Short mmCIF file of C-alpha atoms and ligand atoms in Angstrom, two decimals:
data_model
loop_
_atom_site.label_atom_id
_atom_site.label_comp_id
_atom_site.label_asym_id
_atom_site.label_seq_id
_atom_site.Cartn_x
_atom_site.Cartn_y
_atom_site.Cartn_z
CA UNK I 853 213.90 2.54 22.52
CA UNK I 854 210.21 1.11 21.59
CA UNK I 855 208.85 3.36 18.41
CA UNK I 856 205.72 3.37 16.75
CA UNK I 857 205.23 4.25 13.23
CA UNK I 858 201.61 5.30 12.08
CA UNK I 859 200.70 4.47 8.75
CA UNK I 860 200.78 1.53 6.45
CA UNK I 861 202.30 2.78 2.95
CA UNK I 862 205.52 2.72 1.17
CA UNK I 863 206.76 5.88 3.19
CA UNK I 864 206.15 4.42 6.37
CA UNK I 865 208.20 1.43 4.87
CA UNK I 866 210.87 3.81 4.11
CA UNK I 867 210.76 5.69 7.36
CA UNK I 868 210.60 2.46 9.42
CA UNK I 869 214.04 0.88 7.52
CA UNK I 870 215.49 4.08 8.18
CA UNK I 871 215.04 3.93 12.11
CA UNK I 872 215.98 0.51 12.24
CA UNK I 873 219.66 1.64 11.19
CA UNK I 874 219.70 3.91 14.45
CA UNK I 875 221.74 1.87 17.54
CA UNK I 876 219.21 3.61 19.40
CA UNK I 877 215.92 1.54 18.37
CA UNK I 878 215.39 -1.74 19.47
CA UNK I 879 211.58 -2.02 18.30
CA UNK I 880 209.65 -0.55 16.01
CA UNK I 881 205.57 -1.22 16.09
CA UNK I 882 203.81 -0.30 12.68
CA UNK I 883 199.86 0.37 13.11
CA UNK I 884 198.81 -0.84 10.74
CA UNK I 885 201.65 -0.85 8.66
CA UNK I 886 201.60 -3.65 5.72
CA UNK I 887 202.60 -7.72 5.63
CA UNK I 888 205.59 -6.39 3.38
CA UNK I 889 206.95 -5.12 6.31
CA UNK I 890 206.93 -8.24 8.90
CA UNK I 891 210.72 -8.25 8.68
CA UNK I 892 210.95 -4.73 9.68
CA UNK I 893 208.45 -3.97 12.09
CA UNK I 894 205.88 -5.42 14.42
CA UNK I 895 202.32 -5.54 13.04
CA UNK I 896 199.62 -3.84 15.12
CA UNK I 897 196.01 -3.83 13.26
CA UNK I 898 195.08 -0.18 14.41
CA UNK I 899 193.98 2.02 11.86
CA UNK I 900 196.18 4.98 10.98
CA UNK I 901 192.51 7.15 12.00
CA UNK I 902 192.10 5.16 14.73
CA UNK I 903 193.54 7.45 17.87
CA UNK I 904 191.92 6.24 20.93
CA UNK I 905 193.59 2.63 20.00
CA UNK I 906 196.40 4.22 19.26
CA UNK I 907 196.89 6.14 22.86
CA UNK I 908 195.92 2.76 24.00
CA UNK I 909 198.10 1.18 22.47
CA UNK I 910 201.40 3.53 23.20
CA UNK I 911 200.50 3.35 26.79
CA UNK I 912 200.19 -0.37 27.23
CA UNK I 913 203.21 -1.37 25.16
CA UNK I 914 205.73 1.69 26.82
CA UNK I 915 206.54 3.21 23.66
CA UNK I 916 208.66 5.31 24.21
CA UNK I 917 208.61 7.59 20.82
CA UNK I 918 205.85 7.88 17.90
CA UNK I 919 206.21 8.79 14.79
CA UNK I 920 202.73 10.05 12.85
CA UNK I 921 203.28 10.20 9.11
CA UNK I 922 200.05 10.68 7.07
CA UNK I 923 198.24 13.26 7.02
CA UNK I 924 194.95 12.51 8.17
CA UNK I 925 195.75 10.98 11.77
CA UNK I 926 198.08 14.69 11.80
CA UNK I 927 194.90 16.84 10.94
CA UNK I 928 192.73 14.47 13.27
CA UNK I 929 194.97 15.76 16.13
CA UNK I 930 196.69 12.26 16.66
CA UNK I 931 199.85 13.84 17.73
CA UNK I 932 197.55 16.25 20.38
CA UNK I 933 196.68 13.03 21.53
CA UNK I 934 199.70 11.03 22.29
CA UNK I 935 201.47 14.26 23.59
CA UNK I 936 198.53 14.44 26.21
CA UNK I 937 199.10 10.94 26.98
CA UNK I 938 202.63 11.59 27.77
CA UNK I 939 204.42 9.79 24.41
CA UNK I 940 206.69 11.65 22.72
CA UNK I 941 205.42 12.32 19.34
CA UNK I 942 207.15 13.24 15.39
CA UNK I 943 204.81 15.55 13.74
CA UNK I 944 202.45 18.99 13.92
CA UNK I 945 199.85 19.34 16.67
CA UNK I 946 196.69 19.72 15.01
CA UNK I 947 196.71 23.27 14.91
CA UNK I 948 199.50 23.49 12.80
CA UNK I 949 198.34 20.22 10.71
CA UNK I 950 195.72 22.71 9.30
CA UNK I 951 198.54 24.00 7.15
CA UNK I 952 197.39 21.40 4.97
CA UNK I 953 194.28 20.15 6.32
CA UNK I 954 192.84 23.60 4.98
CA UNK I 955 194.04 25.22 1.91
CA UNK I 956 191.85 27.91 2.29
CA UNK I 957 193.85 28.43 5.78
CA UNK I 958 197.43 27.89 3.56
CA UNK I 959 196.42 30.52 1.23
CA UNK I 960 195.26 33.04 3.78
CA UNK I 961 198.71 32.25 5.17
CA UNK I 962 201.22 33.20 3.03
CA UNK I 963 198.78 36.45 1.72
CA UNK I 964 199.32 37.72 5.05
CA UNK I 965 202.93 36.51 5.45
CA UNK I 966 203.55 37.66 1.73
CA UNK I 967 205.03 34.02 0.85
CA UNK I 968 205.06 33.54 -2.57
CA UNK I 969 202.30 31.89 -4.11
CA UNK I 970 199.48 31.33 -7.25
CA UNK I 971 196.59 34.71 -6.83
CA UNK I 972 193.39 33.03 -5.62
CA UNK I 973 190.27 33.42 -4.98
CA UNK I 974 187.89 31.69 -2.43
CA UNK I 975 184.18 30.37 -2.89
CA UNK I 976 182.26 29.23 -0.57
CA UNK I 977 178.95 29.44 -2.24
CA UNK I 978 178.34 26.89 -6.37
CA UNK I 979 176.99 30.35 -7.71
CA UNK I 980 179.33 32.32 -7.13
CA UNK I 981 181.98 30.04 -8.12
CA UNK I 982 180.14 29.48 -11.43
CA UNK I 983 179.95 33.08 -11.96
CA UNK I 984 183.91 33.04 -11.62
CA UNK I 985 184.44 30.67 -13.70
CA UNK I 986 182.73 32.20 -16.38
CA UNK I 987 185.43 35.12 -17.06
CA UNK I 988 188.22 33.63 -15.15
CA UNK I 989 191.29 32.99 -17.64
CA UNK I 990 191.89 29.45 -18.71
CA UNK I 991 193.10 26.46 -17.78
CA UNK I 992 191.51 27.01 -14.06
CA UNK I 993 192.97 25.44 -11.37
CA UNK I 994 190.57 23.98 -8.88
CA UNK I 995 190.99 22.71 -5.39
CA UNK I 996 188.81 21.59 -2.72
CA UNK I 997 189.43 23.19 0.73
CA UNK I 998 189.94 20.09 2.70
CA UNK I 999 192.03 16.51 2.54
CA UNK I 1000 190.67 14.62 -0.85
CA UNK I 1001 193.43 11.49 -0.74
CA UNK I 1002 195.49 13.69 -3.22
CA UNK I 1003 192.48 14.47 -5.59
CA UNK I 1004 191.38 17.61 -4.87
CA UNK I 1005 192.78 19.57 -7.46
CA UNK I 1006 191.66 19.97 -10.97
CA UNK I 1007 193.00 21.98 -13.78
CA UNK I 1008 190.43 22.36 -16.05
CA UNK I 1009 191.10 23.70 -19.48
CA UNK I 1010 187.63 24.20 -20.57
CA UNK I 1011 185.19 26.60 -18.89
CA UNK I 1012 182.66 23.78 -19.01
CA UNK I 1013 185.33 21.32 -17.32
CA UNK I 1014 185.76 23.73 -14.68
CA UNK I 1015 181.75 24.20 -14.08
CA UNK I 1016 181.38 20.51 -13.67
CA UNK I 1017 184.08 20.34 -11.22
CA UNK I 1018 183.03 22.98 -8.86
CA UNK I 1019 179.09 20.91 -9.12
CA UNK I 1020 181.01 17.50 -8.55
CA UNK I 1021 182.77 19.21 -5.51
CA UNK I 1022 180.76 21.78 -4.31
CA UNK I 1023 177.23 20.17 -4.56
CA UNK I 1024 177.80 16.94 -5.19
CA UNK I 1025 180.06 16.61 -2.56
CA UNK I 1026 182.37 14.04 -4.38
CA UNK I 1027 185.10 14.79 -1.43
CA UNK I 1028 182.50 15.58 1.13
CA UNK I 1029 182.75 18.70 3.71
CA UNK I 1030 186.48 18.99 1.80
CA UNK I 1031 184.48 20.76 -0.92
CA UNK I 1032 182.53 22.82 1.02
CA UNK I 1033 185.05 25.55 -0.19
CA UNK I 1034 186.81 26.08 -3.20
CA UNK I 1035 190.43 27.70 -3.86
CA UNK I 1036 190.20 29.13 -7.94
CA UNK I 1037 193.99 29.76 -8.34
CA UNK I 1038 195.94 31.13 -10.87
CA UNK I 1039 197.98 28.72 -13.53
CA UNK I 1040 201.45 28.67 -12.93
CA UNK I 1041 203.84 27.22 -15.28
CA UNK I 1042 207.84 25.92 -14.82
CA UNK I 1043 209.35 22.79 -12.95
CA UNK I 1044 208.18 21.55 -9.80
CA UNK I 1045 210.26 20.62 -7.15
CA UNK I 1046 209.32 18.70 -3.64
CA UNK I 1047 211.72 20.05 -0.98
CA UNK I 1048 210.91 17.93 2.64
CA UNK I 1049 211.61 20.17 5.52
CA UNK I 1050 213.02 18.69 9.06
CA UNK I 1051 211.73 21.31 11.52
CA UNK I 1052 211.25 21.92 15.43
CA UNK I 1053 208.86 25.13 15.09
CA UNK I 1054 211.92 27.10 14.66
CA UNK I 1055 215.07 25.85 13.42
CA UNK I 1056 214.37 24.20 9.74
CA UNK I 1057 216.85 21.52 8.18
CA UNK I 1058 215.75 20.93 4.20
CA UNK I 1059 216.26 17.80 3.25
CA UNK I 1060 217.50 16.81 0.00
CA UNK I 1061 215.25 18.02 -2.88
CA UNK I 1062 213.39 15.53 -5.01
CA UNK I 1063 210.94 15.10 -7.79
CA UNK I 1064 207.50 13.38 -7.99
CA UNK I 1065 205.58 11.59 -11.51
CA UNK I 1066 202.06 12.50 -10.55
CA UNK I 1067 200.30 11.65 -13.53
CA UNK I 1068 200.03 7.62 -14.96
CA UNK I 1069 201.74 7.14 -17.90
CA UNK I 1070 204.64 7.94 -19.61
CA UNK I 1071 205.03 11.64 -20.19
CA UNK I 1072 203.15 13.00 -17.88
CA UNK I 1073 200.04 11.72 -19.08
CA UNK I 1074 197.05 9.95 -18.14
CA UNK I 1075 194.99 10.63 -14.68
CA UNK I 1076 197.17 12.23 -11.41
CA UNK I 1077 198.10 9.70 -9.12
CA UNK I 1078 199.85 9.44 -5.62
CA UNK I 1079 202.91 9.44 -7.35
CA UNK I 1080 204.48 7.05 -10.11
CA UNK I 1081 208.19 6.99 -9.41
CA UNK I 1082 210.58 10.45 -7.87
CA UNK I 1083 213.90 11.31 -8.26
CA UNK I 1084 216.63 13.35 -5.66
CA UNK I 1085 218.38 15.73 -5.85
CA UNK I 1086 216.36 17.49 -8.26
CA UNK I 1087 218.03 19.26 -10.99
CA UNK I 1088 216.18 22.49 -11.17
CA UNK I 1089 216.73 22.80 -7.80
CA UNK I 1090 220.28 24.60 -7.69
CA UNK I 1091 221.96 26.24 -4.84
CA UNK I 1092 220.68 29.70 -5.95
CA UNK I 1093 217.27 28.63 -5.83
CA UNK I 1094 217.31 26.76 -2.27
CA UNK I 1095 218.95 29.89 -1.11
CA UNK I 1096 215.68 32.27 -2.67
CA UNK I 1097 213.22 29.42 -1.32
CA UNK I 1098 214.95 29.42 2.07
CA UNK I 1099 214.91 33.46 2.36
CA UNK I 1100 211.73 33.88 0.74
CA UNK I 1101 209.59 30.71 1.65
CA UNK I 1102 210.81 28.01 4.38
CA UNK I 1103 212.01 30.62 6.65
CA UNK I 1104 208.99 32.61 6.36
CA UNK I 1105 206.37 30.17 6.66
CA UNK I 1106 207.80 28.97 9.62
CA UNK I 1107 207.76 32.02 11.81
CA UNK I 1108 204.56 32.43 10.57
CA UNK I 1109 202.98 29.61 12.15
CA UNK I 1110 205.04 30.28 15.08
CA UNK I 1111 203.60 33.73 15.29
CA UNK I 1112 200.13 32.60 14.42
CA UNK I 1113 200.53 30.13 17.99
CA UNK I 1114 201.05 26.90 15.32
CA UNK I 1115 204.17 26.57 15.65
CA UNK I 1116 204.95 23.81 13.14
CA UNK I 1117 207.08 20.79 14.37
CA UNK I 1118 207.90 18.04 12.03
CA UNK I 1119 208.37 17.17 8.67
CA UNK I 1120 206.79 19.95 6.34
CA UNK I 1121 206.48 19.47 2.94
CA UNK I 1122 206.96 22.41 0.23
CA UNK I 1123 205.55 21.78 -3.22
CA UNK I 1124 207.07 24.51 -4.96
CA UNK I 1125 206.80 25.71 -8.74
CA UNK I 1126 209.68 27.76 -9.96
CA UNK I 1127 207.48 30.00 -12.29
CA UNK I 1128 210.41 32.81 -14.17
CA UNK I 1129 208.82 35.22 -11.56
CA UNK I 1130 210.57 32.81 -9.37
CA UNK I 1131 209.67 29.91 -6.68
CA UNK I 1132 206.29 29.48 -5.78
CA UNK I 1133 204.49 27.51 -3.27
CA UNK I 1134 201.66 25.24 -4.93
CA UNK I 1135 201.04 23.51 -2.04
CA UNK I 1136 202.06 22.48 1.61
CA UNK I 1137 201.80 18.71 3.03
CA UNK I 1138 202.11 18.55 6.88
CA UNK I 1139 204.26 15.30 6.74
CA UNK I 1140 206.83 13.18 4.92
CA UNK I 1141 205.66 12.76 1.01
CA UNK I 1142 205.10 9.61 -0.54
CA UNK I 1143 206.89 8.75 -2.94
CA UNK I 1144 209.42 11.76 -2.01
CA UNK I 1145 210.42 9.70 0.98
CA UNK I 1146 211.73 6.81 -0.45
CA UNK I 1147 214.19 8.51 -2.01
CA UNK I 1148 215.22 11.34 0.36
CA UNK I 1149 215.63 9.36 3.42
CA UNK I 1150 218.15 6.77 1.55
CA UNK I 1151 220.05 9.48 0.77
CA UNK I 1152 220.28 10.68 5.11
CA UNK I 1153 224.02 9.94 6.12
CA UNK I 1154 222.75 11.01 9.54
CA UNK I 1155 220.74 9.00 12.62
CA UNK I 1156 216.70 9.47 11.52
CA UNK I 1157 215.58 8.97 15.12
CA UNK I 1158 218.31 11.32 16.78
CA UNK I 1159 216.51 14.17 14.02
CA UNK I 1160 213.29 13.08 15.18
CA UNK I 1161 213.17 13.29 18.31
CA UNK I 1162 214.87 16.50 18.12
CA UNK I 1163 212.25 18.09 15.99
CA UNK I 1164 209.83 16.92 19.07
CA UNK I 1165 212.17 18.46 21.76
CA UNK I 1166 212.71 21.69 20.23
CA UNK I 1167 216.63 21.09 19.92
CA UNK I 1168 216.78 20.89 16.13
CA UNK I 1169 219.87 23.15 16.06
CA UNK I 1170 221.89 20.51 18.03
CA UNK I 1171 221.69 18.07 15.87
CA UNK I 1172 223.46 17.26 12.41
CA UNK I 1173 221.33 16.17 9.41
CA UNK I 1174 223.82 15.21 6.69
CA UNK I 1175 222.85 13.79 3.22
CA UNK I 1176 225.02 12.26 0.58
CA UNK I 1177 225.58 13.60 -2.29
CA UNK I 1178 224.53 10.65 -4.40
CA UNK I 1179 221.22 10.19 -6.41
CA UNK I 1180 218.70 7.79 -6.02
CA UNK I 1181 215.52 7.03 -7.98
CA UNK I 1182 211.99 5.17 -7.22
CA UNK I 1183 210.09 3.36 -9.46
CA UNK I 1184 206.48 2.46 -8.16
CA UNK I 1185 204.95 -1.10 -9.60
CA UNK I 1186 201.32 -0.56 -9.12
CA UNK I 1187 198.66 -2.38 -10.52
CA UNK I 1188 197.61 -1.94 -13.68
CA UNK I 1189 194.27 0.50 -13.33
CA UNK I 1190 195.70 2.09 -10.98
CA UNK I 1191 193.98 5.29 -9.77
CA UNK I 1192 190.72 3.96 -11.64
CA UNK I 1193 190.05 0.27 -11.21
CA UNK I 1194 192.67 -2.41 -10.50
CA UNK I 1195 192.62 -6.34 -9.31
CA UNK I 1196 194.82 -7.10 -6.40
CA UNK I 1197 195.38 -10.81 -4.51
CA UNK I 1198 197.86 -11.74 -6.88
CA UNK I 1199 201.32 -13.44 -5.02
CA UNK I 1200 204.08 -11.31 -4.92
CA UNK I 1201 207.81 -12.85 -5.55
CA UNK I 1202 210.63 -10.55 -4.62
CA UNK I 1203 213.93 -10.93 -5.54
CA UNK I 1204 217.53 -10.22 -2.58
CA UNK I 1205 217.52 -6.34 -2.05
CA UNK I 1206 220.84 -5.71 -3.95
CA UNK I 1207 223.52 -3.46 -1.74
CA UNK I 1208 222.28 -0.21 -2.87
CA UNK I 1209 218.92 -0.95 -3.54
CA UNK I 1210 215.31 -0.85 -1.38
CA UNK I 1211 212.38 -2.71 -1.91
CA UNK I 1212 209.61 -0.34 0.21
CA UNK I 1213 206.61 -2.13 0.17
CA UNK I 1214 203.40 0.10 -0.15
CA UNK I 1215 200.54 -2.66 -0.24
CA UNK I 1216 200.64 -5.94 0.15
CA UNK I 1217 198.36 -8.54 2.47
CA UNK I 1218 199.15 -12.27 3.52
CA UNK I 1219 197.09 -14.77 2.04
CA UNK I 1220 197.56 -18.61 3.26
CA UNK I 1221 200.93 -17.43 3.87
CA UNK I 1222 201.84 -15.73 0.88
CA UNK I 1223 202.68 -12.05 0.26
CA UNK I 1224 199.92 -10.75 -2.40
CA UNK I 1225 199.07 -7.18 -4.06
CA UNK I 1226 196.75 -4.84 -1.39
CA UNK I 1227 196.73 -1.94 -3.13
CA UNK I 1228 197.09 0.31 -5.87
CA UNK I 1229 200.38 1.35 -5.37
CA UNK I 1230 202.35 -2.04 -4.44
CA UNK I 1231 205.87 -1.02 -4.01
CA UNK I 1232 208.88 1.21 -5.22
CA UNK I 1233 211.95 -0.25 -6.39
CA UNK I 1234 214.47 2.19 -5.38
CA UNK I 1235 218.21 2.76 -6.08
CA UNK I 1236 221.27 4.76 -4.81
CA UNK I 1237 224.02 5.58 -7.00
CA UNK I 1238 226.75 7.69 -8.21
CA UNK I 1239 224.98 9.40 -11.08
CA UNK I 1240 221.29 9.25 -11.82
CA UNK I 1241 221.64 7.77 -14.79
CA UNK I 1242 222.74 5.13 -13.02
CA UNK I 1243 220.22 5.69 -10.17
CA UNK I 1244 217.57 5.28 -12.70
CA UNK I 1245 219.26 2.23 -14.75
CA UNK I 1246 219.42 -0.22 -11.26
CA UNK I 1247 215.95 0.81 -10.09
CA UNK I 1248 214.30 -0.20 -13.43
CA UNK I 1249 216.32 -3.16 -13.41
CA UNK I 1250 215.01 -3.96 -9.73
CA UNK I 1251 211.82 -3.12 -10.73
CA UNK I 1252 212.02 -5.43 -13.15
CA UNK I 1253 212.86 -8.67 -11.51
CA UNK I 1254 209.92 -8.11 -9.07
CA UNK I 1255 207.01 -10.24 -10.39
CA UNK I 1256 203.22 -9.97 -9.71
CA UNK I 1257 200.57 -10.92 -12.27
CA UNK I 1258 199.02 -6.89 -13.39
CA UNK I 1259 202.24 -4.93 -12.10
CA UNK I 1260 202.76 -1.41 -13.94
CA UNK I 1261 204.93 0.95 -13.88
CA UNK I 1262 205.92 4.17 -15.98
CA UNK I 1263 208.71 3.42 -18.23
CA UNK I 1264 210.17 7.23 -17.85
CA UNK I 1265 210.96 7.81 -13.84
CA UNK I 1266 213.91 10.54 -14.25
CA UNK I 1267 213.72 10.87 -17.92
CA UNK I 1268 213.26 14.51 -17.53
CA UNK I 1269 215.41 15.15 -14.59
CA UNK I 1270 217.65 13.41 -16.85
CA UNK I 1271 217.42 16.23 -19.53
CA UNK I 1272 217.15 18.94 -17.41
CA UNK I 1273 221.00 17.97 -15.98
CA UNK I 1274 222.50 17.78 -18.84
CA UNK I 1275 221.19 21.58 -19.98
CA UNK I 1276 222.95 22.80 -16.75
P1 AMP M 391 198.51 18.98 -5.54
O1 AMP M 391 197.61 17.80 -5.31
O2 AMP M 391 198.14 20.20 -4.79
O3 AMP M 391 199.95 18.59 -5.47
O4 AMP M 391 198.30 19.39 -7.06
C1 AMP M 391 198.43 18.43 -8.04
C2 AMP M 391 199.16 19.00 -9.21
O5 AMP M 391 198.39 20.03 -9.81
C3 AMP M 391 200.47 19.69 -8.84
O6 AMP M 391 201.53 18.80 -8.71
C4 AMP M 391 200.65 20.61 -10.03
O7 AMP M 391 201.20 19.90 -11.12
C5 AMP M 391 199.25 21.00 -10.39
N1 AMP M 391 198.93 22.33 -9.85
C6 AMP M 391 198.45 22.64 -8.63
N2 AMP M 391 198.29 23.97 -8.50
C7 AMP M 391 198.68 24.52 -9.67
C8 AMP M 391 198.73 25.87 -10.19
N3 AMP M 391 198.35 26.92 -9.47
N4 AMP M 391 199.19 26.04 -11.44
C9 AMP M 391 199.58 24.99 -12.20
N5 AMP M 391 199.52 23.70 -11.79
C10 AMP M 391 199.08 23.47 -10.54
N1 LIG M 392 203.95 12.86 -3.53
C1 LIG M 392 203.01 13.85 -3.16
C2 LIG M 392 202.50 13.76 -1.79
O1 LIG M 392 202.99 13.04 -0.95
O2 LIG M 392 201.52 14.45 -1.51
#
């Protein structure tokens, strides 16, 4: 089998070594992908946006499968696309992209589906919003409508914080038409938990549950990011739980698409709170999460592209999707700045993957034959172990024999998981 992979980042890295263990691929094509993945995958320069090139591209070549995984090709209707072109395609249609492609549309989901969420109200006017946000308790959580590369959403703890946020977004136009409407939600409070979903529009297969470091810096400070390290299984996330999330959320939000006419097939991605009224959704991701991937999919005892293609074909129940039950833990160098502003073009020098370790590379460019730092996020050092203590021990310490001149990284990937293990 020929496969494409869309996308360039460290989950495509992680999705693309994952396929490669299948007997059933023989090539995978990454467009773009990165130059940390030449040993991996074949290099195509075709934007992840760019869709005519990449129908072009599918048909020339005979791929024979394509995998979309970020979210903006998905809400662009890349996977429309191919399917019209005859390739079989991993991810939602556009229509069903929207679930995050709009949070306005997510919201208005699960209030008529009665999925369990934060109370919210929508503006779609900078007065009115103002208005709102003069009597609406505080902090005041503040998203824009549409895709804002992860930052749309602003808790703002100050009613004069939240004012200059809706200006910034709604006149401004900081994230452009993404602002045009605002979600003002209600604070929630408790652990989050990432829970990927496998799913053909009707069966749905969790995956293994995980958790994400938005912010910086250690302890959960400093400005939100794409995500600074993750660790699976979660803790908080206990058998009881998955079995309220799955009756209460998955389950529903699935046949709610379906009986919208969106039926959702692919990976969907449940941000959930677990507030002590019990597990909310905070948001929805149509696709695979980064850095959430990188340590889920090491995890998958089962063949990726057998699941896959199964979501596309509608035969999801046929298939097994087994993880271990071992624990594994990412640790994402970036370069030092990182969200703000960062240097990159410095050489990279990686070390031998050890047995049960993966070195996903996120960005990273060739110069005069070198690998070099391309990006904010350069890699994740991840590990698979028997215990996450020692999950977290042997991805620190192949995080730390990675060198590049401004690498970063949080020191505390896990550190709460960690505690939060030992209570139960
Ligand atoms: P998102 O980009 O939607 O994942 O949101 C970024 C982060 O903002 C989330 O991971 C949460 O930590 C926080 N957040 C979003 N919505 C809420 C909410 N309603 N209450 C409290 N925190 C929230
Ligand atoms: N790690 C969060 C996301 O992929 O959106």
């Amino acid at each position: 089998m020929k496969l494409m992979v869309i996308g360039g980042g460290g989950r495509e890295h992680a999705i693309i070594r994952a396929l490669k263990k299948s007997p059933r691929v023989d090539t995978i094509y990454a467009l773009p992908g990165n130059a940390g993945m030449e040993g991996d995958a074949i290099l195509v320069p075709i934007g992840a946006k760019d869709i005519p090139a990449q129908v072009d591209f599918a048909k020339s070549h005979g791929i024979d499968f394509a995998v979309v995984a970020p979210d903006d090709p998905l809400v662009l209707g890349a996977v429309d696309a191919l399917t019209e072109a005859g390739i079989p395609c991993f991810g939602p249609k556009k229509n069903a992209a929207m679930i995050e492609g709009s949070k306005v549309f997510a919201k208005d989901l699960m209030a008529r589906h009665h999925i369990p969420t934060a109370a919210c109200r929508v503006f779609e006017t900078l007065p009115e919003a103002l208005a709102y946000a003069e009597t609406a308790p505080l902090p005041q959580v503040i998203k824009a409508d549409g895709l804002a590369l992860g930052k749309g959403v602003i808790i703002a703890e100050t009613r004069e914080d939240a004012k200059k946020a809706l200006h910034e977004m709604m006149a401004d136009k900081i994230f452009g038409e993404s602002g045009s409407k605002v979600v003002m939600e209600e604070f929630l409070t408790g652990p989050e938990v990432s829970v990927l979903a496998f799913t053909d529009g009707k069966t749905i297969r969790p995956m293994v549950s995980s958790m994400d470091h938005k912010r910086a810096h250690d302890g959960d400070t400093g400005l939100n990011t794409g995500g600074m390290g993750t660790v699976a299984p979660n803790p908080y996330y206990t058998p009881e739980i998955a079995k309220t999330c799955m009756e209460t959320i998955f389950r529903p939000t699935i046949d709610a698409m379906a009986k919208e006419g969106r039926p959702f097939a692919g990976c969907l991605y449940f941000g959930l709170m677990l507030t002590p009224q019990g597990p909310k959704v905070i948001e929805y991701n149509c696709r695979f999460g980064d850095p959430e991937t990188q340590v889920v999919l090491p995890l998958l005892e089962s063949d990726l592209f057998t699941i896959l293609e199964a979501c596309a074909k509608g035969t999801l129940d046929q298939v097994d999707v087994k993880f271990s039950d071992k624990h594994a833990c990412c640790v994402i160098l970036a370069s030092d700045g990182y969200p703000s502003h960062y240097e990159k073009g410095f050489p990279i020098t990686l070390p031998k993957e050890p047995e049960h370790g993966y070195i996903y590379i996120a960005g990273a460019a060739r110069k005069d034959g070198q690998l070099v730092t391309g990006g904010g996020r350069v890699l994740g050092a991840v590990a698979v172990a028997d215990t996450l203590q020692e999950a977290i021990d042997q991805a620190y310490a192949l995080a730390d024999s990675i060198q590049f001149e401004n690498a970063y990284c949080r020191r505390d990937i896990g550190k709460r998981a960690l505690a939060a293990g030992k209570e139960q």
